[in-house]
C-alpha positions as a Markdown table, in Angstrom:
| # | Residue | x | y | z |
|---|---|---|---|---|
| 1 | Unk | -60.4 | 8.0 | 51.8 |
| 2 | Unk | -61.8 | 10.9 | 49.8 |
| 3 | Unk | -59.3 | 10.6 | 47.0 |
| 4 | Unk | -60.3 | 6.9 | 46.5 |
| 5 | Unk | -64.0 | 7.8 | 46.3 |
| 6 | Unk | -63.3 | 10.6 | 44.0 |
| 7 | Unk | -61.2 | 8.4 | 41.6 |
| 8 | Unk | -63.9 | 5.7 | 41.7 |
| 9 | Unk | -66.5 | 8.3 | 40.8 |
| 10 | Unk | -64.3 | 9.6 | 37.9 |
| 11 | Unk | -63.9 | 6.0 | 36.6 |
| 12 | Unk | -67.7 | 5.6 | 36.7 |
| 13 | Unk | -68.1 | 8.8 | 34.7 |
| 14 | Unk | -65.5 | 7.7 | 32.3 |
| 15 | Unk | -67.4 | 4.4 | 31.6 |
| 16 | Unk | -70.7 | 6.3 | 31.1 |
| 17 | Unk | -69.0 | 8.8 | 28.8 |
| 18 | Unk | -67.4 | 6.0 | 26.8 |
| 19 | Unk | -70.8 | 4.2 | 26.5 |
| 20 | Unk | -72.4 | 7.5 | 25.3 |
| 21 | Unk | -69.7 | 8.2 | 22.8 |
| 22 | Unk | -70.0 | 4.7 | 21.4 |
| 23 | Unk | -73.7 | 5.1 | 21.0 |
| 24 | Unk | -73.1 | 8.2 | 19.0 |
| 25 | Unk | -70.3 | 6.5 | 17.0 |
| 26 | Unk | -67.7 | 9.0 | 18.3 |
| 27 | Unk | -64.2 | 7.8 | 18.6 |
| 28 | Unk | -62.5 | 11.0 | 20.0 |
| 29 | Unk | -64.0 | 14.0 | 21.8 |
| 30 | Unk | -61.9 | 16.3 | 19.6 |
| 31 | Unk | -63.9 | 15.3 | 16.6 |
| 32 | Unk | -67.3 | 15.9 | 18.2 |
| 33 | Unk | -69.5 | 18.8 | 19.3 |
| 34 | Unk | -68.6 | 18.0 | 22.9 |
| 35 | Unk | -66.6 | 21.0 | 24.2 |
| 36 | Unk | -66.4 | 20.2 | 27.9 |
| 37 | Unk | -63.1 | 18.9 | 29.3 |
| 38 | Unk | -62.5 | 17.5 | 32.7 |
| 39 | Unk | -59.1 | 18.1 | 34.3 |
| 40 | Unk | -57.9 | 15.7 | 36.9 |
| 41 | Unk | -54.9 | 17.3 | 38.8 |
| 42 | Unk | -52.8 | 15.1 | 41.0 |
| 43 | Unk | -50.5 | 17.2 | 43.2 |
| 44 | Unk | -47.5 | 15.1 | 44.4 |
| 45 | Unk | -48.2 | 11.9 | 42.6 |
| 46 | Unk | -45.3 | 10.2 | 44.5 |
| 47 | Unk | -47.7 | 10.0 | 47.5 |
| 48 | Unk | -49.7 | 7.4 | 45.4 |
| 49 | Unk | -46.7 | 5.1 | 44.8 |
| 50 | Unk | -47.0 | 1.7 | 46.5 |
| 51 | Unk | -43.1 | 1.6 | 46.5 |
| 52 | Unk | -42.9 | 4.9 | 48.3 |
| 53 | Unk | -45.7 | 5.0 | 50.8 |
| 54 | Unk | -44.0 | 2.7 | 53.3 |
| 55 | Unk | -44.7 | -0.7 | 54.7 |
| 56 | Unk | -48.4 | -0.1 | 55.8 |
| 57 | Unk | -50.4 | -2.7 | 53.9 |
| 58 | Unk | -53.6 | -0.5 | 53.8 |
| 59 | Unk | -51.6 | 2.4 | 52.4 |
| 60 | Unk | -50.0 | 0.2 | 49.8 |
| 61 | Unk | -53.4 | -1.2 | 48.7 |
| 62 | Unk | -54.8 | 2.4 | 48.5 |
| 63 | Unk | -51.8 | 3.5 | 46.5 |
| 64 | Unk | -52.2 | 0.5 | 44.1 |
| 65 | Unk | -55.9 | 1.4 | 43.5 |
| 66 | Unk | -55.0 | 5.1 | 42.9 |
| 67 | Unk | -52.3 | 4.2 | 40.5 |
| 68 | Unk | -54.5 | 1.8 | 38.6 |
| 69 | Unk | -57.3 | 4.4 | 38.4 |
| 70 | Unk | -54.9 | 7.1 | 37.1 |
| 71 | Unk | -53.5 | 4.6 | 34.6 |
| 72 | Unk | -57.0 | 3.9 | 33.3 |
| 73 | Unk | -57.7 | 7.7 | 33.1 |
| 74 | Unk | -54.4 | 8.3 | 31.3 |
| 75 | Unk | -55.0 | 5.4 | 28.8 |
| 76 | Unk | -58.6 | 6.0 | 27.8 |
| 77 | Unk | -59.6 | 9.4 | 29.3 |
| 78 | Unk | -57.9 | 11.6 | 26.7 |
| 79 | Unk | -60.2 | 10.5 | 23.9 |
| 80 | Unk | -63.2 | 11.1 | 26.2 |
| 81 | Unk | -62.3 | 14.7 | 27.1 |
| 82 | Unk | -60.5 | 13.9 | 30.4 |
| 83 | Unk | -57.1 | 15.6 | 30.9 |
| 84 | Unk | -54.7 | 14.2 | 33.5 |
| 85 | Unk | -52.2 | 16.7 | 35.0 |
| 86 | Unk | -49.8 | 14.6 | 37.0 |
| 87 | Unk | -47.4 | 16.5 | 39.2 |
| 88 | Unk | -44.5 | 15.4 | 41.4 |
| 89 | Unk | -41.4 | 16.8 | 43.0 |
| 90 | Unk | -40.0 | 13.2 | 43.5 |
| 91 | Unk | -39.0 | 12.4 | 40.0 |
| 92 | Unk | -38.2 | 8.7 | 40.1 |
| 93 | Unk | -39.6 | 5.8 | 38.0 |
| 94 | Unk | -41.5 | 4.6 | 41.1 |
| 95 | Unk | -43.2 | 8.0 | 41.4 |
| 96 | Unk | -44.5 | 8.2 | 37.8 |
| 97 | Unk | -46.4 | 5.0 | 36.9 |
| 98 | Unk | -45.4 | 3.7 | 33.4 |
| 99 | Unk | -49.0 | 3.6 | 32.2 |
| 100 | Unk | -49.4 | 7.3 | 33.1 |
| 101 | Unk | -46.0 | 8.3 | 31.6 |
| 102 | Unk | -46.6 | 6.5 | 28.3 |
| 103 | Unk | -49.9 | 8.4 | 27.8 |
| 104 | Unk | -48.6 | 11.9 | 28.8 |
| 105 | Unk | -49.1 | 14.2 | 25.8 |
| 106 | Unk | -47.2 | 17.2 | 27.2 |
| 107 | Unk | -44.5 | 17.4 | 29.8 |
| 108 | Unk | -43.2 | 20.3 | 31.9 |
| 109 | Unk | -40.0 | 20.1 | 34.0 |
| 110 | Unk | -38.6 | 22.8 | 36.1 |
| 111 | Unk | -35.0 | 22.6 | 37.3 |
| 112 | Unk | -34.1 | 19.0 | 38.0 |
| 113 | Unk | -31.5 | 17.9 | 40.5 |
| 114 | Unk | -29.8 | 15.3 | 38.2 |
| 115 | Unk | -29.9 | 13.9 | 34.7 |
| 116 | Unk | -31.9 | 10.9 | 35.9 |
| 117 | Unk | -34.7 | 13.1 | 37.1 |
| 118 | Unk | -34.8 | 14.9 | 33.8 |
| 119 | Unk | -34.9 | 11.6 | 32.0 |
| 120 | Unk | -37.9 | 10.4 | 34.1 |
| 121 | Unk | -40.0 | 13.4 | 33.2 |
| 122 | Unk | -38.8 | 14.4 | 29.7 |
| 123 | Unk | -37.2 | 11.1 | 28.5 |
| 124 | Unk | -34.2 | 13.4 | 27.8 |
| 125 | Unk | -31.5 | 15.4 | 29.6 |
| 126 | Unk | -31.6 | 19.1 | 30.0 |
| 127 | Unk | -33.7 | 20.0 | 33.0 |
| 128 | Unk | -30.7 | 19.6 | 35.2 |
| 129 | Unk | -28.9 | 22.3 | 33.3 |
| 130 | Unk | -31.6 | 24.9 | 33.4 |
| 131 | Unk | -30.6 | 28.2 | 35.0 |
| 132 | Unk | -31.8 | 28.9 | 38.5 |
| 133 | Unk | -34.5 | 31.4 | 37.4 |
| 134 | Unk | -37.9 | 31.0 | 39.1 |
| 135 | Unk | -40.4 | 29.7 | 36.5 |
| 136 | Unk | -37.8 | 28.6 | 34.0 |
| 137 | Unk | -38.8 | 25.2 | 32.6 |
| 138 | Unk | -38.6 | 22.8 | 29.7 |
| 139 | Unk | -41.9 | 22.1 | 27.9 |
| 140 | Unk | -42.0 | 19.0 | 25.7 |
| 141 | Unk | -44.7 | 18.0 | 23.3 |
| 142 | Unk | -42.8 | 16.7 | 20.2 |
| 143 | Unk | -39.6 | 18.5 | 21.1 |
| 144 | Unk | -38.1 | 20.3 | 24.1 |
| 145 | Unk | -38.7 | 24.1 | 24.4 |
| 146 | Unk | -37.3 | 26.3 | 27.1 |
| 147 | Unk | -40.1 | 28.4 | 28.5 |
| 148 | Unk | -40.7 | 31.0 | 31.2 |
| 149 | Unk | -43.8 | 30.6 | 33.3 |
| 150 | Unk | -45.2 | 33.1 | 35.8 |
| 151 | Unk | -45.1 | 32.6 | 39.5 |
| 152 | Unk | -48.6 | 32.7 | 41.0 |
| 153 | Unk | -48.8 | 33.3 | 44.7 |
| 154 | Unk | -51.6 | 32.1 | 46.9 |
| 155 | Unk | -53.3 | 35.5 | 47.2 |
| 156 | Unk | -53.4 | 35.9 | 43.4 |
| 157 | Unk | -54.8 | 32.4 | 43.0 |
| 158 | Unk | -57.5 | 32.7 | 45.6 |
| 159 | Unk | -58.6 | 36.1 | 44.3 |
| 160 | Unk | -59.0 | 34.7 | 40.7 |
| 161 | Unk | -60.7 | 31.5 | 41.8 |
| 162 | Unk | -63.2 | 33.3 | 44.0 |
| 163 | Unk | -66.7 | 32.2 | 43.1 |
| 164 | Unk | -65.6 | 29.1 | 41.3 |
| 165 | Unk | -65.9 | 26.6 | 44.2 |
| 166 | Unk | -68.7 | 24.8 | 42.3 |
| 167 | Unk | -66.2 | 23.6 | 39.6 |
| 168 | Unk | -63.3 | 22.9 | 41.9 |
| 169 | Unk | -63.2 | 19.7 | 44.0 |
| 170 | Unk | -60.7 | 19.7 | 46.8 |
| 171 | Unk | -60.3 | 16.5 | 48.7 |
| 172 | Unk | -58.2 | 17.9 | 51.6 |
C-alpha cells in the first residue's frame, strides 16, 4: 500500500525534524529561520476510517494505521512545519478522527447537507444554509467568515502544475 509507506516515511521525517529542532533548541518552526513547509493533503479522509471501510480485517488495520499516523502528524507536525489538509465529503464523526479535528487550525466547509455535517466540520451550524453558489463556503479560524473561492478545473490545474512533478507525490 503506497499510502501506508508514504505515511510511514512522513512519520520518520517528522521524528528526524523533531530531533534536529530539539538539538537547536527550537520549539516551533515559526520562530526559526526554517522557511520550508510540507503539506500533507488527504483527499477523501473517510476512506481511512476503520468504521467506514467495511468488514475486511486488512482494510480496517490499514485504516487504523493511517488514522494513527494522521493523528500524530496533526498533533506534533504543525510546530515542525508540517501542514495537514484533511478533506472529506462524508462529514461524520467517524470520517474525521478526533485527534485530527482537535488540531485543525483552519476549517473550510462548502454547502453541507444538514446541521450535523456543519457541526462536524465547523463545530457550528451555518454551512447547511449557504446559498447554492459554486465556491461559496464558510472559512473558520477564530470565527466563521463566508468566502467565495474560485473553481479550478483540471486543465487549469495541470497547466499550472506542469514542471512541478518533483515536488508533488501522487500515490495513485
